[in-house]
Amino acid sequence: MSNIASMIDYPFFFGIFLSIIVIFTLFFRRLYNKSSFLQEKSSFLQIVLSITIFSIGLVFGFGLFFTKRVENIAHEKLEHETTLTCSFLKSSIDAELSKIDAATMSLQGAPWIIEFLQNPSAQTLQKANTVLDRYCYAFKTSVVYLMDTNGVTLASSNRNDPESFVNHDFSFRPYFLNALKGDHSSYFANGINTNIPGYYSSAPVKDSTGKNIGIITLKDGLAILDSIFSSVPFAFLSNSNGVILISSVPEYRFKSIYPIPDSLLEHYNSSRQFGTAPIQPLNLKFSSEDKIILNKKQYLVKQIPIQLSGWYVTLFYPQDLIFNTRLTGFSFILATLFCILITISLISLNRVKQWADKIYSSEKLFQSIFENAPEVIIVCEMETGMIISGNTLANDWFTNIDNIKNKRISEILIPSKADNQITLPLNKDQLNGVYSIDLTSKTHFVSASGIPIFFNNKPSLLFFLRDITPIMETSEALEKSEQKYRELTESLPQAVFEADQDFRFLYVNRYGLQTFGYTLEDLQKGISVLDIIAPEEIDNARENLKTIMEGGNPNNNFEYIALDKNGRRFPIMVHTNTVLSSNNVIGIRGTATDITERKKFEAELQRTDKLEALGILAGGIAHDFNNLLTAVWAGISLLRIKIQSDPESALILSDTETALKRGKELTGQLLTYSKGGTPIKVTTSLINIVKETASFTTTGTNVRCAFNFD
């Protein structure tokens, strides 16, 4: 929620505010002035919803804006307090450590200390102890002690205590080793003898030549700092390696913020800087001015360095003030929203009462319409399909509505198609279709449609049944008529076809497919009327078809040379008419007749006519020729009488008579043909034909034929 609030600022807030107002205004205007009850109910609900959303958006947006502003103020206040607290802790630590370091630097040049190291005796020892006691009291340190260059304690302010440092060897301590090199040394560690942690400040004691003759050390238990840290909820002081030295949470002391290397752990263990207990990591991951969650509580992290290099003061400040501020803002939002919802609820309850009155009136009106509807209305349970109610017409259909109550709708309605079976639970789309129903010993067809309703607090379907028996009977008669004409079309001995506006075949009867050698598969792939016309007549056929489509040629009979699938050419006669839909031409329909036999008959008829004319001409010629032959025959007969004594001339006359006889027979055939008779075919001898042909051929020559027929 805080993240959402942080996104809202003045421009963004006002943008959302104006957008909601515009949307609400447009939506309200669109819903205004609704008349019907259902529309009024829907509109009211939408208006209430839109007002609610608008109010919630307004209150929520303003509340977040207000909460964010107050939260920012609280956050700034918390940041300021955290910074002041960290600065106070830093100043306190720096002042305390600086005081100890200053005391150490002052003590390293004390004359009685130098005198004791140069001339050790009981008297000089007493003076040195006096100086150590004075400094320990003045600076309120735990202990002040003096070591020789070997790290052995020579004098100490706690010499009279059970845990006296006198004669103890501290040569292994880093603060001694660093001071022995001539430098001031700062060190925080757990006391070996006292087991009390403290801050060690060491400095070398030098003679007049600058030679190290001893080491002076002040240990401060930092009780003042412990009391200061204990007043802060969650703060600690850590060294450069992340080890916590002072903490307001006691169990965090001498634990590391994050895991430290094994080599450093070994060093700490060998020097016993933090005692003998292992250093456990806390695994606290944060950076300066970050946030962290500890024990399900969120803290603001502030970390600043102190004067010692690598040492940090870290403060975890609880964000209770921010959360309390945020809670206050959210409480304001919830309280305002609650008031808005209460107000809207009261308005809605008043409107619901008005609706209840309208629903009662509407129910009465529905009951009247239900009972007097011109269609059968049946109510069925959606889950079981049981019939639970029906209107007056349903009571008339079934004699008494009680006869079908507690029966399933599937027992009353018989599906007209196999894929229209009634299954449970019912749904509004399942029973939309045609069913049959037995009424008064006669099967009636009904169309059913349903809408889902709640009846007696149960999900139900309201079915409307309409008797469509006359329509179904008419449809069945039309189907039979269509089937009859289809069978008639399929049995016609001529091609019947239908094509679209692009002259692609849509239908061709069986005879047409056989005539042109195509199959239904070929037809489905797409065949044009022009594909069955010979190439030389395609242009003519196209022009004729266009003329027919435009309604410009009343003569729709055309003859073409057709091509079948195998390239066979044959003549056809095509009769075509247009197909209309809404007075628009959508295609053509027609017949194509193979007129090959007719063409042959016409050719034969023409030949017969020519032969008939030739027969008349031949009859006249034959008659005249027969008269000529008769005269020639008579003349030859007279010549034969006169030249009976000349055998050679008689032979010539004999041949001439034979030729005349043949001519007479030919004349008889011509006369028979001219009278429409059929010539009589008789058997003749090939020998005589050969002899006559040879004699006729050699007539007038000196050639004589000799015949030998075996």
XYZ file of C-alpha atoms in Angstrom:
710
model
C 0.000 0.000 0.000
C 2.878 2.333 0.804
C 4.370 1.685 -2.622
C 1.053 2.604 -4.269
C 0.817 5.735 -2.180
C 4.342 6.761 -3.125
C 3.299 6.744 -6.809
C 0.579 9.355 -6.285
C 1.553 13.026 -6.526
C -0.341 16.212 -7.335
C -0.393 15.870 -11.186
C -1.162 12.156 -11.110
C -3.866 12.549 -8.476
C -5.648 15.356 -10.294
C -5.375 13.433 -13.583
C -7.138 10.433 -12.060
C -9.667 12.715 -10.394
C -10.606 14.472 -13.645
C -10.679 11.166 -15.602
C -13.110 9.609 -13.137
C -15.376 12.670 -13.293
C -15.433 12.631 -17.123
C -16.107 8.878 -17.311
C -18.814 9.100 -14.679
C -20.532 12.025 -16.447
C -20.550 10.327 -19.859
C -21.739 7.055 -18.385
C -24.523 8.752 -16.451
C -25.750 10.624 -19.538
C -25.813 7.383 -21.558
C -27.920 5.681 -18.893
C -30.296 8.599 -18.424
C -33.973 8.397 -19.393
C -34.410 4.601 -19.531
C -38.060 3.604 -19.752
C -38.564 -0.131 -19.250
C -38.402 -1.775 -15.838
C -35.510 -4.050 -16.713
C -33.609 -1.170 -18.274
C -34.370 0.973 -15.251
C -33.129 -1.741 -12.921
C -29.979 -2.290 -14.936
C -29.414 1.448 -15.233
C -29.884 2.009 -11.524
C -27.464 -0.763 -10.650
C -24.931 0.625 -13.074
C -25.437 4.144 -11.748
C -25.039 2.951 -8.159
C -21.989 0.978 -9.167
C -20.502 3.926 -11.014
C -21.190 6.281 -8.083
C -19.676 3.746 -5.707
C -16.606 3.303 -7.874
C -16.325 7.053 -8.321
C -16.641 7.666 -4.578
C -14.217 4.893 -3.727
C -11.772 6.178 -6.302
C -12.091 9.732 -5.033
C -11.807 8.816 -1.362
C -9.118 6.256 -2.032
C -7.089 8.646 -4.147
C -7.441 11.544 -1.722
C -6.821 9.231 1.220
C -3.668 7.855 -0.338
C -2.574 11.357 -1.202
C -3.233 12.555 2.341
C -1.668 9.441 3.861
C 1.391 9.777 1.674
C 1.854 13.400 2.641
C 1.514 12.694 6.348
C 3.724 9.635 5.947
C 6.397 11.732 4.249
C 6.285 14.179 7.135
C 6.595 11.307 9.603
C 9.411 9.810 7.560
C 11.265 13.122 7.484
C 10.778 13.444 11.237
C 12.040 9.894 11.747
C 15.019 10.577 9.487
C 15.793 13.699 11.478
C 15.521 11.881 14.804
C 17.653 9.030 13.495
C 20.323 11.424 12.251
C 20.335 13.286 15.581
C 20.579 10.017 17.521
C 23.419 8.737 15.337
C 25.218 12.067 15.633
C 24.761 11.985 19.407
C 26.143 8.436 19.623
C 29.054 9.343 17.360
C 29.850 12.458 19.386
C 29.635 10.544 22.655
C 31.906 7.762 21.391
C 34.390 10.164 19.817
C 34.483 12.292 22.987
C 34.943 9.294 25.279
C 37.649 7.708 23.147
C 39.380 11.054 22.568
C 39.404 11.626 26.327
C 41.068 8.265 26.921
C 43.561 8.808 24.095
C 44.374 12.293 25.411
C 44.939 10.881 28.900
C 47.260 8.241 27.470
C 49.260 10.825 25.531
C 49.496 12.974 28.650
C 50.536 10.089 30.875
C 53.339 8.871 28.584
C 55.376 11.965 29.450
C 54.727 11.972 33.212
C 58.090 12.534 35.038
C 57.410 10.020 37.812
C 56.616 7.350 35.207
C 59.856 8.002 33.328
C 61.811 8.163 36.610
C 60.482 4.776 37.725
C 61.367 3.124 34.428
C 64.881 4.606 34.533
C 65.509 4.083 38.269
C 63.206 1.330 39.558
C 62.944 1.342 43.359
C 60.280 1.120 46.028
C 60.165 4.886 46.294
C 59.891 5.534 42.532
C 57.344 2.675 42.267
C 55.173 4.353 44.873
C 55.321 7.627 42.951
C 54.424 5.840 39.699
C 51.475 4.112 41.381
C 50.312 7.442 42.703
C 50.271 8.857 39.180
C 48.417 5.811 37.875
C 45.799 6.036 40.643
C 45.314 9.734 40.030
C 44.689 9.219 36.288
C 42.428 6.235 36.878
C 40.276 8.272 39.247
C 40.347 11.457 37.214
C 39.336 9.841 33.921
C 37.136 7.173 35.530
C 38.907 4.374 33.678
C 38.838 0.728 34.654
C 42.580 0.393 35.072
C 45.826 2.193 34.200
C 48.992 0.139 34.044
C 52.643 0.410 33.029
C 54.560 -2.322 31.201
C 58.220 -2.722 30.425
C 59.432 -3.332 26.901
C 58.876 -7.070 27.374
C 55.176 -6.634 28.043
C 55.345 -7.419 31.778
C 53.251 -5.168 33.989
C 55.415 -3.233 36.479
C 52.775 -0.981 38.024
C 48.991 -0.911 37.914
C 46.116 0.998 39.459
C 44.454 -2.343 40.336
C 47.499 -3.705 42.141
C 45.483 -4.264 45.276
C 42.593 -6.093 43.525
C 42.380 -9.893 43.196
C 42.648 -9.534 39.395
C 45.778 -7.320 39.641
C 47.719 -6.883 36.384
C 51.103 -6.650 38.158
C 53.650 -9.131 36.810
C 51.220 -10.252 34.053
C 52.652 -10.619 30.570
C 50.654 -8.795 27.869
C 53.284 -8.971 25.168
C 50.878 -10.872 22.872
C 48.328 -8.086 22.866
C 48.240 -6.031 19.626
C 47.982 -2.761 21.544
C 51.361 -3.531 23.221
C 53.026 -4.593 19.978
C 51.844 -1.483 18.115
C 52.889 0.844 20.930
C 56.291 -0.873 21.133
C 56.861 0.280 17.555
C 56.599 3.849 18.789
C 53.008 4.523 17.727
C 49.883 5.263 19.675
C 47.627 2.196 19.637
C 43.855 1.815 20.089
C 42.340 -1.551 20.785
C 38.989 -2.976 21.889
C 39.036 -6.386 23.499
C 37.720 -8.580 26.258
C 39.826 -8.490 29.410
C 41.876 -11.646 29.938
C 42.007 -11.366 33.729
C 38.738 -9.544 34.365
C 36.724 -10.884 31.399
C 35.343 -7.355 31.091
C 35.428 -5.755 27.629
C 36.964 -2.363 27.234
C 38.810 0.141 25.139
C 42.603 -0.025 25.403
C 44.667 3.087 24.614
C 48.450 2.528 24.639
C 51.436 4.777 24.043
C 55.210 4.292 24.331
C 57.141 5.917 27.213
C 60.410 7.319 25.932
C 63.526 8.690 27.624
C 65.249 11.879 26.689
C 66.973 10.162 23.764
C 63.661 8.968 22.311
C 64.206 5.338 23.249
C 61.223 3.229 24.289
C 61.625 2.327 27.930
C 58.044 1.221 28.634
C 54.412 1.127 27.566
C 51.609 2.967 29.340
C 48.028 1.669 28.820
C 44.605 2.930 29.891
C 41.629 0.578 29.778
C 38.170 2.113 29.798
C 35.251 -0.193 30.436
C 33.074 2.324 28.568
C 30.319 2.157 31.155
C 29.204 5.607 30.069
C 28.831 4.437 26.462
C 26.994 1.304 27.593
C 24.482 3.434 29.449
C 24.091 5.714 26.417
C 23.540 2.760 24.045
C 21.066 1.158 26.446
C 18.847 4.227 26.082
C 18.561 3.651 22.324
C 16.168 0.904 21.110
C 18.575 -0.727 18.671
C 22.110 0.561 18.039
C 25.625 -0.834 18.038
C 29.263 0.078 17.449
C 31.246 -2.150 15.063
C 34.905 -2.274 14.086
C 36.352 -2.382 10.586
C 35.760 -6.143 10.342
C 32.091 -5.929 11.252
C 32.441 -7.227 14.837
C 29.938 -5.572 17.181
C 31.775 -4.020 20.184
C 28.987 -2.156 21.992
C 25.285 -2.843 21.493
C 21.977 -1.871 23.009
C 21.067 -5.530 22.518
C 23.477 -7.409 24.853
C 23.329 -10.719 22.958
C 24.680 -8.998 19.792
C 28.035 -8.073 21.487
C 31.076 -9.788 19.984
C 29.036 -11.124 17.076
C 29.723 -10.175 13.476
C 27.285 -8.332 11.234
C 28.221 -10.624 8.358
C 30.423 -13.749 8.064
C 34.146 -12.939 8.387
C 37.058 -14.880 6.825
C 38.512 -17.918 8.614
C 41.979 -16.335 8.762
C 40.594 -13.374 10.699
C 38.671 -15.701 13.010
C 41.898 -17.555 13.728
C 43.609 -14.261 14.552
C 40.826 -13.266 16.948
C 40.940 -16.667 18.640
C 44.736 -16.635 19.028
C 44.777 -13.094 20.451
C 41.723 -13.782 22.632
C 40.555 -10.301 21.704
C 36.894 -11.175 22.166
C 37.278 -14.032 24.598
C 37.201 -17.736 23.895
C 33.618 -17.969 22.571
C 33.317 -18.295 18.744
C 32.163 -15.227 16.839
C 28.737 -15.956 15.324
C 27.559 -14.037 12.210
C 24.167 -12.273 12.380
C 23.866 -12.101 8.568
C 22.426 -8.596 8.613
C 22.323 -7.276 5.047
C 21.907 -3.526 4.775
C 23.549 -0.369 3.587
C 23.563 3.142 4.950
C 20.083 4.720 5.041
C 18.481 1.389 4.134
C 15.577 -0.555 5.603
C 15.733 -3.946 7.300
C 13.233 -6.370 8.808
C 14.174 -8.073 12.082
C 11.831 -10.311 14.021
C 8.975 -9.312 11.674
C 9.564 -5.656 12.475
C 10.795 -3.036 10.020
C 13.608 -0.664 10.952
C 15.163 2.352 9.305
C 18.941 1.866 9.115
C 21.351 4.743 9.701
C 25.102 4.113 9.714
C 27.849 6.722 10.133
C 31.621 6.364 10.719
C 33.403 7.571 13.875
C 36.914 8.981 14.178
C 38.549 5.546 14.380
C 39.142 4.258 10.855
C 36.627 1.613 9.793
C 34.529 1.886 12.969
C 30.812 2.612 12.489
C 27.850 3.511 14.606
C 24.757 1.749 13.289
C 21.241 2.641 14.375
C 18.124 0.564 13.680
C 15.241 2.916 14.287
C 11.742 1.308 14.395
C 9.306 2.748 11.878
C 6.357 2.653 14.243
C 5.697 6.343 13.706
C 5.413 5.822 9.938
C 3.201 2.763 10.347
C 0.984 4.533 12.868
C 0.634 7.455 10.471
C -0.171 5.103 7.623
C -2.682 3.262 9.795
C -4.344 6.561 10.650
C -4.651 7.422 6.953
C -6.059 4.024 6.074
C -8.484 4.220 8.966
C -9.695 7.541 7.604
C -10.145 5.967 4.157
C -12.030 2.961 5.537
C -14.255 5.088 7.740
C -15.141 7.382 4.844
C -15.799 4.447 2.530
C -17.969 2.837 5.188
C -20.087 5.984 5.430
C -20.395 6.117 1.635
C -21.441 2.461 1.447
C -23.995 2.931 4.220
C -25.507 5.889 2.366
C -25.603 4.028 -0.944
C -27.091 0.976 0.797
C -29.951 3.033 2.216
C -30.651 4.510 -1.215
C -30.498 1.033 -2.762
C -32.872 -0.428 -0.173
C -35.433 2.220 -0.994
C -35.092 1.473 -4.697
C -35.307 -2.293 -4.029
C -38.659 -1.716 -2.349
C -39.874 0.055 -5.481
C -38.565 -2.825 -7.575
C -40.389 -5.333 -5.409
C -43.681 -3.588 -6.159
C -42.889 -3.543 -9.871
C -41.830 -7.183 -9.803
C -45.139 -8.127 -8.205
C -47.042 -6.282 -10.937
C -44.767 -7.755 -13.586
C -45.321 -11.248 -12.218
C -49.071 -10.789 -12.490
C -48.682 -9.586 -16.060
C -46.371 -12.491 -16.870
C -48.870 -14.949 -15.417
C -51.573 -13.518 -17.664
C -49.347 -13.707 -20.755
C -48.195 -17.186 -19.754
C -51.723 -18.535 -19.516
C -53.024 -16.854 -22.677
C -50.023 -17.331 -24.954
C -50.826 -18.695 -28.458
C -48.075 -21.287 -28.039
C -47.629 -24.206 -25.675
C -45.343 -23.240 -22.775
C -43.818 -25.915 -20.545
C -41.476 -25.430 -17.571
C -38.875 -28.167 -16.925
C -36.247 -28.597 -14.255
C -32.841 -28.145 -15.847
C -31.122 -30.814 -13.773
C -33.667 -33.654 -14.059
C -35.685 -32.628 -17.128
C -38.945 -33.133 -15.172
C -41.999 -31.179 -16.383
C -43.281 -29.076 -13.485
C -45.751 -26.659 -15.075
C -47.516 -25.621 -18.276
C -49.908 -23.005 -19.589
C -53.556 -23.345 -20.621
C -52.772 -24.416 -24.181
C -50.486 -27.148 -22.844
C -53.388 -28.347 -20.728
C -55.528 -28.537 -23.900
C -52.839 -30.376 -25.878
C -52.336 -33.077 -23.287
C -55.989 -33.120 -22.115
C -54.709 -32.354 -18.616
C -51.331 -30.929 -17.669
C -51.214 -33.368 -14.748
C -50.872 -36.174 -17.301
C -47.349 -35.065 -18.154
C -46.211 -33.622 -14.836
C -43.320 -35.506 -13.236
C -42.441 -36.873 -16.665
C -39.178 -36.057 -18.334
C -39.299 -33.836 -21.377
C -37.417 -36.564 -23.254
C -40.467 -38.841 -22.788
C -42.725 -36.313 -24.531
C -40.541 -34.951 -27.339
C -39.140 -37.395 -29.904
C -36.128 -36.007 -31.828
C -36.571 -35.787 -35.589
C -32.821 -36.233 -36.100
C -30.370 -38.648 -34.518
C -28.009 -35.851 -33.484
C -30.767 -33.985 -31.634
C -31.063 -36.339 -28.669
C -32.098 -34.864 -25.317
C -29.503 -35.334 -22.565
C -29.333 -34.212 -18.957
C -28.734 -31.707 -17.563
C -30.690 -29.578 -20.008
C -29.338 -26.416 -21.584
C -31.027 -23.667 -23.577
C -29.377 -24.614 -26.884
C -30.010 -28.345 -26.677
C -33.763 -28.325 -27.377
C -33.766 -25.767 -30.173
C -34.997 -27.860 -33.077
C -37.839 -29.938 -34.505
C -39.433 -32.795 -32.551
C -42.426 -35.046 -32.945
C -45.075 -35.556 -30.318
C -48.059 -37.960 -30.107
C -51.343 -36.136 -29.645
C -54.809 -37.691 -30.008
C -53.515 -40.765 -31.846
C -51.722 -38.605 -34.388
C -48.117 -37.593 -34.612
C -47.578 -33.847 -34.665
C -44.381 -31.984 -35.411
C -43.385 -29.132 -33.122
C -40.558 -26.621 -33.092
C -39.028 -26.162 -29.638
C -37.004 -23.312 -28.173
C -36.042 -22.670 -24.580
C -34.768 -19.940 -22.301
C -33.274 -20.463 -18.814
C -35.287 -19.179 -15.855
C -35.560 -19.730 -12.101
C -38.827 -21.423 -11.174
C -39.563 -22.201 -7.526
C -35.940 -21.258 -6.756
C -34.651 -23.958 -9.102
C -32.768 -23.492 -12.363
C -35.294 -24.388 -15.058
C -35.988 -24.057 -18.763
C -39.040 -22.343 -20.229
C -39.982 -24.208 -23.439
C -42.081 -22.808 -26.265
C -43.704 -25.472 -28.476
C -45.302 -24.537 -31.808
C -47.276 -26.984 -33.948
C -45.598 -27.010 -37.360
C -47.291 -30.145 -38.699
C -48.786 -28.348 -41.758
C -45.396 -26.816 -42.495
C -43.679 -30.194 -42.171
C -46.296 -31.848 -44.410
C -45.831 -29.127 -47.013
C -42.072 -29.466 -46.693
C -42.320 -33.231 -47.096
C -44.503 -32.790 -50.199
C -41.972 -30.357 -51.611
C -39.165 -32.803 -50.905
C -41.063 -35.583 -52.663
C -41.793 -33.298 -55.605
C -38.179 -32.261 -55.745
C -37.097 -35.901 -55.614
C -39.545 -36.793 -58.390
C -38.301 -34.049 -60.677
C -34.709 -34.865 -59.825
C -35.274 -38.502 -60.768
C -37.038 -37.343 -63.925
C -34.101 -35.076 -64.749
C -31.633 -37.875 -64.136
C -33.586 -40.213 -66.420
C -33.913 -37.796 -69.355
C -32.091 -38.912 -72.554
C -30.454 -35.516 -72.879
C -27.962 -33.510 -70.872
C -29.493 -31.190 -68.252
C -27.169 -28.658 -66.649
C -26.990 -25.569 -64.445
C -24.114 -23.069 -64.337
C -23.223 -19.913 -62.404
C -22.596 -16.416 -63.738
C -19.094 -17.428 -64.835
C -20.572 -20.371 -66.791
C -19.045 -22.964 -64.428
C -21.165 -26.091 -64.115
C -23.021 -26.427 -60.834
C -25.060 -29.461 -61.835
C -25.053 -31.957 -64.718
C -27.369 -34.953 -64.850
C -26.208 -38.515 -65.319
C -26.825 -38.580 -69.099
C -24.848 -35.353 -69.514
C -21.863 -36.749 -67.608
C -21.947 -39.916 -69.714
C -22.293 -37.972 -72.979
C -19.308 -35.738 -72.308
C -17.237 -38.371 -70.494
C -16.884 -36.491 -67.180
C -17.422 -37.573 -63.550
C -18.804 -35.804 -60.494
C -15.228 -35.411 -59.242
C -14.344 -33.565 -62.458
C -17.414 -31.384 -61.972
C -16.355 -30.470 -58.443
C -12.915 -29.425 -59.676
C -14.555 -26.854 -61.937
C -15.642 -27.252 -65.560
C -16.935 -24.398 -67.703
C -19.657 -24.586 -70.336
C -17.067 -23.324 -72.815
C -14.812 -26.310 -72.010
C -17.177 -28.648 -73.932
C -17.376 -26.414 -77.055
C -15.040 -26.862 -80.016
C -12.320 -24.154 -80.111
C -13.577 -22.617 -83.359
C -17.024 -22.001 -81.827
C -16.034 -20.777 -78.339
C -16.229 -17.074 -79.222
C -19.659 -17.519 -80.766
C -20.870 -19.526 -77.755
C -19.537 -16.908 -75.309
C -21.355 -14.105 -77.120
C -24.577 -16.113 -77.166
C -24.317 -16.826 -73.429
C -23.690 -13.175 -72.602
C -26.660 -12.178 -74.714
C -28.854 -14.679 -72.866
C -27.587 -13.440 -69.468
C -28.511 -9.893 -70.486
C -31.936 -11.058 -71.687
C -31.392 -9.815 -75.233
C -32.068 -12.955 -77.314
C -35.489 -14.633 -77.158
C -34.202 -17.536 -79.314
C -32.276 -19.690 -76.873
C -31.625 -22.698 -79.158
C -28.098 -22.889 -80.556
C -26.176 -25.612 -82.346
C -22.487 -26.157 -81.666
C -19.782 -28.722 -82.266
C -19.076 -30.247 -78.850
C -15.943 -31.895 -77.423
C -16.081 -34.664 -74.848
C -13.335 -35.352 -72.307
C -11.465 -37.570 -74.796
C -11.626 -34.998 -77.622
C -14.444 -36.628 -79.622
C -16.341 -34.076 -81.701
C -20.093 -34.308 -82.182
C -22.937 -31.865 -82.867
C -25.220 -30.696 -80.043
C -28.199 -28.407 -79.683
C -28.232 -26.243 -76.528
C -31.373 -24.708 -75.065
C -30.632 -22.180 -72.295
C -32.616 -19.993 -69.887
C -31.510 -17.652 -67.116
C -31.773 -18.441 -63.387
C -33.193 -15.556 -61.339
C -32.948 -14.726 -57.649
C -34.630 -11.563 -56.395
C -34.954 -10.463 -60.036
C -31.195 -10.772 -60.473
C -29.593 -13.197 -62.931
C -27.408 -15.592 -60.966
C -26.738 -18.216 -63.641
C -28.091 -20.274 -66.497
C -29.998 -23.527 -66.730
C -30.622 -25.588 -69.862
C -30.357 -28.783 -71.868
C -27.855 -30.073 -74.394
C -28.975 -32.684 -76.948
C -26.680 -34.876 -79.018
C -27.996 -34.370 -82.601
C -25.555 -36.719 -84.324
C -28.345 -39.087 -85.448
C -30.511 -36.200 -86.561
C -27.677 -34.831 -88.645
C -27.224 -38.263 -90.235
C -30.957 -38.502 -90.952
C -30.985 -35.069 -92.525
C -28.046 -36.019 -94.739
C -29.795 -39.231 -95.764
C -32.965 -37.317 -96.493
C -31.081 -34.903 -98.709
C -29.493 -37.826 -100.547
C -32.911 -39.428 -101.023
C -34.342 -36.224 -102.417
C -31.513 -36.042 -104.900
C -32.000 -39.682 -105.918
C -35.721 -39.143 -106.369
C -35.070 -36.320 -108.809
C -32.503 -38.475 -110.543
C -35.060 -41.319 -110.771
C -37.561 -39.101 -112.566
C -34.868 -37.995 -114.985
C -33.692 -41.589 -115.436
C -37.280 -42.743 -116.183
C -37.580 -40.304 -119.083
C -34.150 -41.156 -120.410
C -34.856 -44.890 -120.090
C -38.175 -44.561 -121.948
C -36.610 -42.668 -124.829
C -33.607 -44.980 -124.852
C -35.880 -48.015 -124.872
C -37.670 -46.656 -127.955
C -34.305 -46.198 -129.673
C -33.214 -49.705 -128.741
C -36.473 -51.118 -130.116
C -35.884 -49.418 -133.450
C -32.254 -50.600 -133.536
C -33.341 -54.092 -132.591
C -35.861 -54.158 -135.423
C -33.213 -52.979 -137.874
C -30.753 -55.664 -136.802
C -33.450 -58.312 -137.113
C -34.080 -57.220 -140.750
C -30.317 -57.228 -141.477
C -29.981 -60.749 -140.100
C -32.604 -61.927 -142.621
C -30.710 -60.307 -145.509
C -27.196 -61.482 -144.629
C -27.837 -65.028 -143.556
C -25.285 -66.120 -146.128
C -22.452 -64.034 -144.573
C -21.309 -65.787 -141.338
C -18.867 -63.042 -140.330
C -21.530 -60.346 -140.580
C -23.934 -62.628 -138.754
C -21.423 -62.906 -135.916
C -21.143 -59.125 -135.710
C -24.919 -58.827 -135.644
C -25.067 -61.480 -132.931
C -22.682 -59.450 -130.752
C -24.691 -56.333 -131.447
C -27.878 -58.116 -130.412
C -26.199 -59.172 -127.163
C -25.198 -55.552 -126.445
C -28.715 -54.397 -127.269
C -30.086 -57.018 -124.912
C -27.847 -55.691 -122.159
C -28.938 -52.147 -122.922
C -32.584 -53.235 -122.779
C -31.996 -54.825 -119.345
C -30.271 -51.611 -118.124
C -33.215 -49.599 -119.446
C -35.552 -51.881 -117.470
C -33.527 -51.279 -114.307
C -33.684 -47.506 -114.829
C -37.440 -47.710 -115.313
C -37.769 -49.821 -112.166
C -35.645 -47.265 -110.190
C -37.656 -44.353 -111.569
C -40.874 -46.005 -110.379
C -39.437 -46.529 -106.885
C -38.988 -50.218 -107.285
C -36.116 -52.260 -106.002
C -33.860 -53.968 -108.538
C -34.007 -57.777 -108.472
C -30.667 -59.375 -107.875
C -30.017 -62.668 -109.754
C -27.125 -65.037 -109.930
C -25.011 -64.830 -113.087
C -21.992 -66.596 -114.478
C -18.600 -64.941 -114.107
C -17.442 -66.782 -117.286
C -20.044 -65.022 -119.403
C -19.163 -61.657 -117.785
C -15.465 -62.204 -118.586
C -16.176 -63.267 -122.174
C -18.533 -60.356 -122.788
C -16.099 -57.877 -121.272
C -13.197 -59.217 -123.334
C -15.230 -59.222 -126.557
C -16.426 -55.678 -125.911
C -12.919 -54.523 -125.199
C -11.390 -56.038 -128.363
C -14.158 -54.935 -130.666
C -12.728 -53.106 -133.692
C -9.264 -54.585 -133.283
C -7.477 -57.553 -134.734
C -7.184 -59.095 -131.319
C -8.972 -62.326 -130.722
C -9.511 -63.842 -127.311
C -8.977 -67.476 -126.423
C -10.613 -68.659 -123.185
C -9.656 -71.605 -121.064
C -11.751 -72.074 -117.914
C -10.834 -75.010 -115.736
